[in-house]
mmCIF file of C-alpha atoms in Angstrom:
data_model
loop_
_atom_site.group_PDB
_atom_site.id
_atom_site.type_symbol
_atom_site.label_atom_id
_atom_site.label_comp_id
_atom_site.label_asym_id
_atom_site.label_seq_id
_atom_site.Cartn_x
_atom_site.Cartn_y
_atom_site.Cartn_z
ATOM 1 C CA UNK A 16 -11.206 -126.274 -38.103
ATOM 2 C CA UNK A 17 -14.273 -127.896 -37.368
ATOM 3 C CA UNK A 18 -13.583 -128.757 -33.607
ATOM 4 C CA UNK A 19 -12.114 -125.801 -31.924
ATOM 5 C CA UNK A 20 -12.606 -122.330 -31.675
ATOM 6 C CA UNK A 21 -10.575 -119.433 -30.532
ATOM 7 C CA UNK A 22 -11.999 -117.140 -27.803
ATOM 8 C CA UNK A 23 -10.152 -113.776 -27.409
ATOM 9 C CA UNK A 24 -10.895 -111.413 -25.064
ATOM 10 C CA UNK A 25 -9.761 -107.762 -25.097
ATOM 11 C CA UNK A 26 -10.070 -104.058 -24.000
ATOM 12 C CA UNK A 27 -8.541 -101.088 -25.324
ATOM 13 C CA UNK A 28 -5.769 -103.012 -27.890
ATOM 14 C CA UNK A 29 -7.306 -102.383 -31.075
ATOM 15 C CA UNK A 30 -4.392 -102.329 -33.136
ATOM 16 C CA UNK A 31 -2.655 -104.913 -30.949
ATOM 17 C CA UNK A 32 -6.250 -107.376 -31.644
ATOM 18 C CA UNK A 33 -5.787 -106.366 -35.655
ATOM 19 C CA UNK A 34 -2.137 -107.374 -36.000
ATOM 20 C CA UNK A 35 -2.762 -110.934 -34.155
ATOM 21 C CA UNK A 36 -6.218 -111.340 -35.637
ATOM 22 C CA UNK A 37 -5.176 -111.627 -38.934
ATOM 23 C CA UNK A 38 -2.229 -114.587 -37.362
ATOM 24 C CA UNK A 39 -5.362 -116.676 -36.679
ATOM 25 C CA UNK A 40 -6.300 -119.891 -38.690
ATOM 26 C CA UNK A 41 -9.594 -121.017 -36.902
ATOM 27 C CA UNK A 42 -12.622 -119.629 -36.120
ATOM 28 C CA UNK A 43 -12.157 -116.904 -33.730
ATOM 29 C CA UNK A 44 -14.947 -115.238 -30.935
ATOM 30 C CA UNK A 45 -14.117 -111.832 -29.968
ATOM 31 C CA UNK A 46 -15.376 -110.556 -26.801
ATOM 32 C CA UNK A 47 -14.940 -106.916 -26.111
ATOM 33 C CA UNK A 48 -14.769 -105.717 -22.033
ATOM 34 C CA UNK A 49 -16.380 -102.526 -23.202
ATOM 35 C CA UNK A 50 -13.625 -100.969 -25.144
ATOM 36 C CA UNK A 51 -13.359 -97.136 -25.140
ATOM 37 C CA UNK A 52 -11.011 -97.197 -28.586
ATOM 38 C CA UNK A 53 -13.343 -98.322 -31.505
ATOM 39 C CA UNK A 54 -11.840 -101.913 -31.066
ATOM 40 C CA UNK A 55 -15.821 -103.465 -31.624
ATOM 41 C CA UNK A 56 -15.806 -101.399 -34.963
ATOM 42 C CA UNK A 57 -11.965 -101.784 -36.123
ATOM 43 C CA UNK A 58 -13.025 -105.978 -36.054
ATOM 44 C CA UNK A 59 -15.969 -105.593 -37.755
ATOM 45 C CA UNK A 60 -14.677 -103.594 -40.546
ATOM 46 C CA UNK A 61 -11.979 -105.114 -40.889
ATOM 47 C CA UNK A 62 -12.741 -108.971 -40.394
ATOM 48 C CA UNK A 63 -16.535 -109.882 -40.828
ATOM 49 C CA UNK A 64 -16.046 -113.289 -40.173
ATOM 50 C CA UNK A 65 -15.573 -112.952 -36.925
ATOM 51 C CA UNK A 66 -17.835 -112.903 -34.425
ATOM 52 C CA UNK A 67 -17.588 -109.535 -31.881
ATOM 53 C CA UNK A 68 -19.611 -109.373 -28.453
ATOM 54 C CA UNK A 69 -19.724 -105.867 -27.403
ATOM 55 C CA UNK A 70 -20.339 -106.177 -23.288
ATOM 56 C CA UNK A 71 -21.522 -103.001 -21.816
ATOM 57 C CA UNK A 72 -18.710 -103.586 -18.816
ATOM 58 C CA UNK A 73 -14.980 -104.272 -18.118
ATOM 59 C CA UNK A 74 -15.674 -108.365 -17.337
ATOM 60 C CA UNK A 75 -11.838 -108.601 -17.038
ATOM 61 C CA UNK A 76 -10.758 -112.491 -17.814
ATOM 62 C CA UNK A 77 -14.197 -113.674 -17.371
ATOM 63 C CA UNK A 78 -15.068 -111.906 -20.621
ATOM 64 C CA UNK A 79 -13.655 -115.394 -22.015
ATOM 65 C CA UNK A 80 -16.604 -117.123 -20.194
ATOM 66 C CA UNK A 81 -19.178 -115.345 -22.772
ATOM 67 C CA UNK A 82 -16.754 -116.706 -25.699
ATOM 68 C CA UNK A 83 -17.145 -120.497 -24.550
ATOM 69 C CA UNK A 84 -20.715 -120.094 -24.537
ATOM 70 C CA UNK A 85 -20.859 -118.597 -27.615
ATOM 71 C CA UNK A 86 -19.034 -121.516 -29.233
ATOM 72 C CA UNK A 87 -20.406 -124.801 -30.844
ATOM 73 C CA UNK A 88 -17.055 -126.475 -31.098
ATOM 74 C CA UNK A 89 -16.229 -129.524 -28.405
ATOM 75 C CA UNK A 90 -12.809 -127.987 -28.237
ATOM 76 C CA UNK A 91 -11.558 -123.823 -27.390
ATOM 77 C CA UNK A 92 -8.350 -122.472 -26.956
ATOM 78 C CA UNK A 93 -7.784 -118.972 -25.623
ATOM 79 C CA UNK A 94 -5.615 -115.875 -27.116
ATOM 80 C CA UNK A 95 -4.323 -112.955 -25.986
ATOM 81 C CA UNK A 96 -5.246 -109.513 -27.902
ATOM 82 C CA UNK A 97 -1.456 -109.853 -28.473
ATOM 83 C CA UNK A 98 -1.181 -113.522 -29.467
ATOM 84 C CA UNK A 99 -1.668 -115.989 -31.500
ATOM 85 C CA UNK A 100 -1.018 -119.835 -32.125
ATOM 86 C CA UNK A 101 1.890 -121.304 -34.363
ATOM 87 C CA UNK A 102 0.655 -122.994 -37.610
ATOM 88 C CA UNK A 103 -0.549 -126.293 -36.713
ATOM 89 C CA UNK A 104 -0.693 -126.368 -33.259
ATOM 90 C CA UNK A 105 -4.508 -126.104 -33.130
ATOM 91 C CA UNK A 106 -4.405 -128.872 -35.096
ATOM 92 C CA UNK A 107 -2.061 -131.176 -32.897
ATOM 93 C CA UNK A 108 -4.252 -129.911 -29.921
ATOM 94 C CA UNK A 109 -7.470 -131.531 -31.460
ATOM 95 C CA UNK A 110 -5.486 -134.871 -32.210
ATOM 96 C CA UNK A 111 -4.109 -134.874 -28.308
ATOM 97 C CA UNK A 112 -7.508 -134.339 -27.025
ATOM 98 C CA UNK A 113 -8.977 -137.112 -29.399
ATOM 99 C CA UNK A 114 -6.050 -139.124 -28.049
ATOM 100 C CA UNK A 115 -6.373 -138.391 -24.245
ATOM 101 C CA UNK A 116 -10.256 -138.542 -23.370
ATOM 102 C CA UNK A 117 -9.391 -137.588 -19.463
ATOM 103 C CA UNK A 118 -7.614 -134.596 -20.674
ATOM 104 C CA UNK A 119 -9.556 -131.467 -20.222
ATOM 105 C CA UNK A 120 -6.863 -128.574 -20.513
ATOM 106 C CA UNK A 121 -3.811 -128.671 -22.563
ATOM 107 C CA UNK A 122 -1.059 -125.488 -22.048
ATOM 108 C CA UNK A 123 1.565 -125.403 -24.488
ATOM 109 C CA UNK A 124 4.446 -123.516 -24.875
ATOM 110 C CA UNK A 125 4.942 -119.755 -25.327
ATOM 111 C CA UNK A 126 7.543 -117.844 -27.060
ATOM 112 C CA UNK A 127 7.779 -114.394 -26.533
ATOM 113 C CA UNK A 128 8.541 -111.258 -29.011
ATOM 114 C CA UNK A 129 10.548 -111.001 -31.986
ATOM 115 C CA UNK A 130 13.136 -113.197 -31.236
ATOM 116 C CA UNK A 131 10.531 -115.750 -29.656
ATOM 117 C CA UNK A 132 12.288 -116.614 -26.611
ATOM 118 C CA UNK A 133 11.050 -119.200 -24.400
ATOM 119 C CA UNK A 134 8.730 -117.763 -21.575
ATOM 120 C CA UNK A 135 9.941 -118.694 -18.166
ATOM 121 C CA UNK A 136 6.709 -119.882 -17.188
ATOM 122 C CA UNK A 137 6.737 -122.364 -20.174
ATOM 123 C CA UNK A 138 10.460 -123.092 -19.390
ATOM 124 C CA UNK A 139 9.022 -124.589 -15.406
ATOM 125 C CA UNK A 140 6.435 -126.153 -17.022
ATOM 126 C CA UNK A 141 8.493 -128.870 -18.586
ATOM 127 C CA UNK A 142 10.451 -129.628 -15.360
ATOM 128 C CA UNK A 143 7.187 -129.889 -13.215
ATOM 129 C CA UNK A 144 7.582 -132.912 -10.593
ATOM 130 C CA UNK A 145 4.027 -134.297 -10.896
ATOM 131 C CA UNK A 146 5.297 -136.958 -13.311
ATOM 132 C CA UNK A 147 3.440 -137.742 -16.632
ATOM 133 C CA UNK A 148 0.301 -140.143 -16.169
ATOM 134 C CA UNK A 149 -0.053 -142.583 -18.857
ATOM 135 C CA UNK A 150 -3.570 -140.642 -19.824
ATOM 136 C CA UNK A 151 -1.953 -137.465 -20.483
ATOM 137 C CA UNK A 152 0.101 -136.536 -23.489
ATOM 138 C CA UNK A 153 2.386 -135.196 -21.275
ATOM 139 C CA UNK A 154 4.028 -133.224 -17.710
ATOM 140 C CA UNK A 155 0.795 -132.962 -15.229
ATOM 141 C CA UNK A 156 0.288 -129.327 -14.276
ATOM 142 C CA UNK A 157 -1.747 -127.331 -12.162
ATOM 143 C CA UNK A 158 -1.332 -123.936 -13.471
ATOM 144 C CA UNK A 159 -1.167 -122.281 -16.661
ATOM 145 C CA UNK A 160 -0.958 -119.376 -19.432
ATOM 146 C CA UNK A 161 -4.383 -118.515 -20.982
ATOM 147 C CA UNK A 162 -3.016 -116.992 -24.087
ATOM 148 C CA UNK A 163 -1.194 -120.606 -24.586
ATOM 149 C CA UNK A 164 -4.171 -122.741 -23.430
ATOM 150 C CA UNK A 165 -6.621 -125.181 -25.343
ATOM 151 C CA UNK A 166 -9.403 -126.791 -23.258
ATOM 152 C CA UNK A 167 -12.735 -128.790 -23.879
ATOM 153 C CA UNK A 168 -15.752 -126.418 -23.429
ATOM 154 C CA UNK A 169 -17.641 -129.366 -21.396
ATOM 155 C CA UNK A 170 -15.020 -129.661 -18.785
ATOM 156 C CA UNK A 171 -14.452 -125.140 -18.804
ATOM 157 C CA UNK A 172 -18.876 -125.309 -18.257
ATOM 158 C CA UNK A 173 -18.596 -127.939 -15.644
ATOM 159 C CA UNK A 174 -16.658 -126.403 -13.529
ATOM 160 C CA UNK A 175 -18.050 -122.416 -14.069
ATOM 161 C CA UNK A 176 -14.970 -121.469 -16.288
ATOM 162 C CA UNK A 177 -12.934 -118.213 -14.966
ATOM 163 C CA UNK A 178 -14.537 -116.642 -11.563
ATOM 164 C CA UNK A 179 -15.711 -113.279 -11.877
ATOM 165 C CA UNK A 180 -15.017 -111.990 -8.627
ATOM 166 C CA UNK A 181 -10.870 -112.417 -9.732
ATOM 167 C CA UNK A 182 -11.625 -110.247 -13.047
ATOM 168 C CA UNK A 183 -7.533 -110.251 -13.579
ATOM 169 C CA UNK A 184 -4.269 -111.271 -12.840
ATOM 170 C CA UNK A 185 -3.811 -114.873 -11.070
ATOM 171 C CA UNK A 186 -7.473 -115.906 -12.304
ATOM 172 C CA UNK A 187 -6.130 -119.061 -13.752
ATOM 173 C CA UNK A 188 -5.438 -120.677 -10.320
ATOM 174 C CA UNK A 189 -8.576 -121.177 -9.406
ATOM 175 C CA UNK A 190 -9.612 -122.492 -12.263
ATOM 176 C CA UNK A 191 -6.879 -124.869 -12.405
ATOM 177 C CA UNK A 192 -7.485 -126.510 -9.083
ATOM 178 C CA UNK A 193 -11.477 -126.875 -9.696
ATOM 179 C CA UNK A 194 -10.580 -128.710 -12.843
ATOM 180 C CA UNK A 195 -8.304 -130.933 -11.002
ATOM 181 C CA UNK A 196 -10.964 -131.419 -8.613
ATOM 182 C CA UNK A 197 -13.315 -132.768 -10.984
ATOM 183 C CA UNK A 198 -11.136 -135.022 -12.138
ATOM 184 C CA UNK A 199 -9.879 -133.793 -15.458
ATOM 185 C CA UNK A 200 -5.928 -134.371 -16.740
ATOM 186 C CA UNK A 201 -4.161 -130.756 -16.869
ATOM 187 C CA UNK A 202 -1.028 -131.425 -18.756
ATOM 188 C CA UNK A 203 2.006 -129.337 -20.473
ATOM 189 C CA UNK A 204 2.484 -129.923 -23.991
ATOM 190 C CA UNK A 205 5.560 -128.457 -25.430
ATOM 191 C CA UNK A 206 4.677 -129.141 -28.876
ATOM 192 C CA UNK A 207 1.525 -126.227 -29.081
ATOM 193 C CA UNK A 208 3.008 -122.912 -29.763
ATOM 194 C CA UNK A 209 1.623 -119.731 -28.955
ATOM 195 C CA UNK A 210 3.703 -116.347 -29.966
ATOM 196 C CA UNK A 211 2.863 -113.412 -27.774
ATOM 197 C CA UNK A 212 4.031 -109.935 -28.705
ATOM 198 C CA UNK A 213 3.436 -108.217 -24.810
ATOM 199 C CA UNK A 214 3.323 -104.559 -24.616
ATOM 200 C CA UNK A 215 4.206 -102.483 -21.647
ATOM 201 C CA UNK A 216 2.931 -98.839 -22.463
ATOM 202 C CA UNK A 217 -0.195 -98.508 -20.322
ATOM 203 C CA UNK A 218 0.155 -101.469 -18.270
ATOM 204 C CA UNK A 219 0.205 -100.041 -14.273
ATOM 205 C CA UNK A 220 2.075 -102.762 -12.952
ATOM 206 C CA UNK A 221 1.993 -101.475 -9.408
ATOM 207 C CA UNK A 222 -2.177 -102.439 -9.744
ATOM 208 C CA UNK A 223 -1.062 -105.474 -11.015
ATOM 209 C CA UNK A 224 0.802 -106.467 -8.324
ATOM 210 C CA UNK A 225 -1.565 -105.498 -6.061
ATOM 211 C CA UNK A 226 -4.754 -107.531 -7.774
ATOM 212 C CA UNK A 227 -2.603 -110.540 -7.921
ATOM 213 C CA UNK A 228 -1.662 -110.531 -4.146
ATOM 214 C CA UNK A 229 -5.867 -110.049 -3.535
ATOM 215 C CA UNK A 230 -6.270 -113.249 -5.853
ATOM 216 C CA UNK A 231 -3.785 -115.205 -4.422
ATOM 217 C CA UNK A 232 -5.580 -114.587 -0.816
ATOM 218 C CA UNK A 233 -8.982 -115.368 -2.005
ATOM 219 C CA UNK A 234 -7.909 -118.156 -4.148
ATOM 220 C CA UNK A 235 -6.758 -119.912 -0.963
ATOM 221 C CA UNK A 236 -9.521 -119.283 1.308
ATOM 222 C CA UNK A 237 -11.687 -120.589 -1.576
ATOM 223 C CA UNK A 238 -9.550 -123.958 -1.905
ATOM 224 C CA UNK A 239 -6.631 -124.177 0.208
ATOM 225 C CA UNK A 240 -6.021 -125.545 4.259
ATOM 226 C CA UNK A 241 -6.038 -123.396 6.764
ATOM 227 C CA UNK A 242 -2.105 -122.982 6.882
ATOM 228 C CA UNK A 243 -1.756 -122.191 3.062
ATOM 229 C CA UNK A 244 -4.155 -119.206 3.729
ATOM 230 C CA UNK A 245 -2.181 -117.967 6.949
ATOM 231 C CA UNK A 246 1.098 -118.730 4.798
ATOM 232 C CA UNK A 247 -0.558 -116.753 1.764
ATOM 233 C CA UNK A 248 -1.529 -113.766 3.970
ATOM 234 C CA UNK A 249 2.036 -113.397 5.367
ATOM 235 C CA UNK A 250 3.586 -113.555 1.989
ATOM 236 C CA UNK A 251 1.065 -110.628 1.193
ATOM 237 C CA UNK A 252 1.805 -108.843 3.953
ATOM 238 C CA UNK A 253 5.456 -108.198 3.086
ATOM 239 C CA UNK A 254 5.225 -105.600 0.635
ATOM 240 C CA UNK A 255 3.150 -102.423 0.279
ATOM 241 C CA UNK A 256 1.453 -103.876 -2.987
ATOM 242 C CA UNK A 257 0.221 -107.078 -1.249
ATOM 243 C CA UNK A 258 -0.701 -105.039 1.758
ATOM 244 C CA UNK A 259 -2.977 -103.244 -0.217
ATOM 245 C CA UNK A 260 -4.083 -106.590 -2.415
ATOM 246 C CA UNK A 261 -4.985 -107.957 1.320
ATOM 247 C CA UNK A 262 -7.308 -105.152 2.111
ATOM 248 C CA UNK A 263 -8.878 -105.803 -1.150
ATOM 249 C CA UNK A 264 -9.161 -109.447 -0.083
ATOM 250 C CA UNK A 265 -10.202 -108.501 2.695
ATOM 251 C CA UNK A 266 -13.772 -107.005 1.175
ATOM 252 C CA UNK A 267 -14.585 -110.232 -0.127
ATOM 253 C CA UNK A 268 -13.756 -111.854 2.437
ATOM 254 C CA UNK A 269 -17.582 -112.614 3.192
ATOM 255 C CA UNK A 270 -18.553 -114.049 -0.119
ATOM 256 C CA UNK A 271 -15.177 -116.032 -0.529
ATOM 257 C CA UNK A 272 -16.260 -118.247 3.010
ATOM 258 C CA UNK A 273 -19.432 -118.045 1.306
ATOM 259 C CA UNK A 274 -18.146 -120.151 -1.093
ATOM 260 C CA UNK A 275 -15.215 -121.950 0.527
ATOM 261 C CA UNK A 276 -14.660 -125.963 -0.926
ATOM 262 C CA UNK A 277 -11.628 -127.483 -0.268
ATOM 263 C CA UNK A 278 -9.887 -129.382 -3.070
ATOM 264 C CA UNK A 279 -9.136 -133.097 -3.107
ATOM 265 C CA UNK A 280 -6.424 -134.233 -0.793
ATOM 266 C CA UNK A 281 -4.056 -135.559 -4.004
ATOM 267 C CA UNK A 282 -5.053 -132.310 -5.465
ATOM 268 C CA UNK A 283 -3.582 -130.282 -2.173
ATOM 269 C CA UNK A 284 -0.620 -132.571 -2.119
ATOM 270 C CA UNK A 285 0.415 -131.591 -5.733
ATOM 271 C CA UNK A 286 -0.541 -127.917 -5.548
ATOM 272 C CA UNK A 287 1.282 -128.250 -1.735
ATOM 273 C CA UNK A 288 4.315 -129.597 -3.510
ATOM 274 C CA UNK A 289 4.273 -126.937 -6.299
ATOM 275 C CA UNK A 290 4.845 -124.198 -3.519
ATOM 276 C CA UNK A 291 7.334 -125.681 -1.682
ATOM 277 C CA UNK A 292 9.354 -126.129 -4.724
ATOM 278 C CA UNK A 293 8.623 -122.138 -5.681
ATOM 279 C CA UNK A 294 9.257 -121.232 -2.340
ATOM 280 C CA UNK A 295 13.193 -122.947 -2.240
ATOM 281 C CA UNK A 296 13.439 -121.302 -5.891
ATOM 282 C CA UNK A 297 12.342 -117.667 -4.053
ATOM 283 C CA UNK A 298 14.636 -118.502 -1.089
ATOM 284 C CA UNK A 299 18.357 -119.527 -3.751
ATOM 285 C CA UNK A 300 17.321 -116.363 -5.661
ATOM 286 C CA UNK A 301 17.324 -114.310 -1.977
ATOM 287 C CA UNK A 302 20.578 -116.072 -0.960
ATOM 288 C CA UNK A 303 22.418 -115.151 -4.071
ATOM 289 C CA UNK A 304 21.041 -112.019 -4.154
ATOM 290 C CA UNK A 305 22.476 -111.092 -0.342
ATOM 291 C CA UNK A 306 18.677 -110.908 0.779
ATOM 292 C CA UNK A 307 17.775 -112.797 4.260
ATOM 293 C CA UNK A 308 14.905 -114.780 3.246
ATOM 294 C CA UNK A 309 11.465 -114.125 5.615
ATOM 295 C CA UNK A 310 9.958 -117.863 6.730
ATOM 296 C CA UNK A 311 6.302 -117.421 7.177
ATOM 297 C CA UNK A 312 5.093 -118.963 9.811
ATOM 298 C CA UNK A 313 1.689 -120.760 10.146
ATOM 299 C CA UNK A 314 -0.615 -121.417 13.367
ATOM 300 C CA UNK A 315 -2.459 -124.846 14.489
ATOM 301 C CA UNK A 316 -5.851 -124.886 13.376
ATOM 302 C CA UNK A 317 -7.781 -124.823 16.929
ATOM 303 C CA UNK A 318 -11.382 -126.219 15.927
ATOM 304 C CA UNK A 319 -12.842 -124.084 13.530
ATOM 305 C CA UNK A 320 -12.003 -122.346 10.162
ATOM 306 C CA UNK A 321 -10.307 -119.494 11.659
ATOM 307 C CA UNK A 322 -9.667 -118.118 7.867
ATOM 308 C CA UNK A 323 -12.418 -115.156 8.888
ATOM 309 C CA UNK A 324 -10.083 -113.432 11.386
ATOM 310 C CA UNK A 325 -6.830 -113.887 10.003
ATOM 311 C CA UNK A 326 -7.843 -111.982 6.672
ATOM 312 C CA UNK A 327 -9.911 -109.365 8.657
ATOM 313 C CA UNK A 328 -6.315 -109.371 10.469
ATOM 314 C CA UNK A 329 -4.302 -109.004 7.319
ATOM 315 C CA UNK A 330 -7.135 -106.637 5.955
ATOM 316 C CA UNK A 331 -6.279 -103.943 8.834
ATOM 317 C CA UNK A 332 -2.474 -104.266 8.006
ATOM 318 C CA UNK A 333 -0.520 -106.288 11.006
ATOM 319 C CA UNK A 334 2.355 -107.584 9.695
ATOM 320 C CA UNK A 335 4.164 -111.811 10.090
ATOM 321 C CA UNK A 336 5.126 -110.874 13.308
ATOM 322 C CA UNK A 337 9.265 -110.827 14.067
ATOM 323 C CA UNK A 338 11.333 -112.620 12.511
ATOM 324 C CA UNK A 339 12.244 -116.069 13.308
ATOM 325 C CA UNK A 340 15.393 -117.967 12.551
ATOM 326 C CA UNK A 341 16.000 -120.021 9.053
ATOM 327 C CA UNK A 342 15.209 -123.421 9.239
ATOM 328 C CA UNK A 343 16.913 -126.425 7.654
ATOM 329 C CA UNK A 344 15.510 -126.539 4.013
ATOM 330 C CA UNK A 345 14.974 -129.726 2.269
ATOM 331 C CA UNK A 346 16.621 -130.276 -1.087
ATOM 332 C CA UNK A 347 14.356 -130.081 -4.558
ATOM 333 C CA UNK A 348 15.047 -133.659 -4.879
ATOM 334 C CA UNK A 349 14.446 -134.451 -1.447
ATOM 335 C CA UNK A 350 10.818 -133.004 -2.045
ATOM 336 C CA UNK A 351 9.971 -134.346 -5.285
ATOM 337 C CA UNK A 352 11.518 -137.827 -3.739
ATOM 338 C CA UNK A 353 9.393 -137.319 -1.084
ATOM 339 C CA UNK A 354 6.618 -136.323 -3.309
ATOM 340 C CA UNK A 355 6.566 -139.522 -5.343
ATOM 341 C CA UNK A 356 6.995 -141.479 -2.897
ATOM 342 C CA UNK A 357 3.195 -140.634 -1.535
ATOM 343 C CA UNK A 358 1.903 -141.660 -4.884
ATOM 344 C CA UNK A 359 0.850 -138.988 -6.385
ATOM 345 C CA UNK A 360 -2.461 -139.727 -8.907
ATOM 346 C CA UNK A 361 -3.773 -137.010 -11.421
#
């Protein structure tokens, strides 16, 4: 393909990168986070056409950064070490985006492992509330799954691509909202197909956990109102992993004010709506599971950002506070009623 190429990023999966490297029919960039397994060597031996950067650290997602760069295409879509895209999707992705000028990131579906079952993530996707504008091929989202993602390189530069600072886990957030904020269409589209083959063996999921409770945190006090970031601290605060994600927050804490920008209020709304929606899912799957779902509560703002000491707060490890009573809950279709009723616009 002429328009689009495919960035992967990696770091220690060499045979993982050779079995879905050889799945992939356009161009592809490889950027290596500094891989201690011969992966740099294993591509080049074994596929010369492809293009390997060897960085001399772990750059974590933004590894993908150096990829867009590197390409000369109007059009990139990301891969996992472990994935790759169906036939013909790329292809459908390029005629979308010729189609849609206001689009600037397309997520399509994934399907995972042998059996390629629907991902769960893909599976909400479809049955987001946000409506489909009439310059979008199709469901508006604000979120997505990198290994199933095609996006134009001018709208990933414009807006700095993946934040460093995040390296991992939960980095697409951010992204997502600053895209939104400049005014690019995000938008599911079912019919791009990405297979991803995940493997477990090495994966510490208890660090996982942990990194994406510190990148929810930052992620808010770089975009969010003051009561999503109290709400997002309290949520952290529940479990040992997000403690320790908050104290991690908590060292950035200075260079995430630093850089503090709220999004657009119809970009808040949506996100806003997003959570309330995941929060009544989290709150049925307590209820049928016998669990007494936490609320979290949120203060007024008094005057100023008070974002500073309620991390440094979090940070030393105080807890919600006691419990409070359940309130009322509004239905899903009393929200997205609601919802639509504001007017939401892309």
């Amino acid at each position: 393909m002429s328009d689009l190429t495919v960035v992967v990023a990696t770091r220690n999966r060499r045979e993982q990168l050779l079995a879905s490297l050889a799945r992939h029919t356009a161009p592809v960039i490889v950027v290596d986070n500094s891989s201690t397994d011969g992966t740099p060597e294993a591509v080049a031996g074994r596929f010369p056409e492809i293009q390997v950067v060897r960085l001399d650290h772990n750059a974590g997602a933004a590894a993908r950064n150096v990829g867009v760069e590197l390409a000369r295409t109007p059009l990139v879509a990301f891969a996992d070490d472990d994935s790759y895209w169906a036939p013909g999707a790329l292809e459908q992705a390029a005629r979308l985006f010729r189609a849609h000028p206001r689009a600037g990131l397309l997520t399509g579906q994934v399907r995972v492992g042998p059996e390629r079952r629907l991902d769960p993530v893909s599976a909400a996707m479809a049955e987001q509330p946000l409506g489909t504008p009439p310059d979008l091929p199709g469901p508006a989202v604000l979120g997505f799954l990198a290994c199933a993602t095609v996006l134009r390189r001018r709208a990933f530069r414009q807006v700095g691509g993946f934040n460093p600072r995040l390296h991992v886990y939960g980095e697409e957030a951010l992204l997502a909202l600053d895209l939104a904020a400049a005014g690019w269409g995000l938008a599911y589209a079912p019919g791009l197909v990405a297979y991803h083959h995940p493997g477990v063996a090495g994966r510490d999921q208890r660090a996982r956990h942990r990194m994406e409770a510190r990148n929810r945190v930052l992620t808010a006090v770089l975009r969010r109102p003051v009561p999503v970031v109290l709400r997002t601290v309290a949520e952290a605060g529940r479990t040992p992993h997000g403690r320790r994600g908050l104290v991690d927050a908590g060292r950035e804490l200075g260079w995430a004010l630093r850089h503090r920008r709220r999004v657009p209020a119809d970009v808040e709304a949506a996100r806003s709506l997003l959570d309330r929606l995941d929060r009544l899912d989290r709150l049925d799957r307590g209820a049928a599971g016998g669990e007494r779902p936490v609320v979290a509560r949120s203060s007024p703002q008094v005057g100023r950002d008070p974002v500073a000491p309620l991390l440094s707060a979090g940070a030393a490890g105080r807890a919600d506070g006691p419990d409070v009573p359940r309130p009322r809950r509004p239905s899903r279709e009393q929200l997205v009623g609601e919802r639509r009723h504001e007017g939401y616009r892309e």
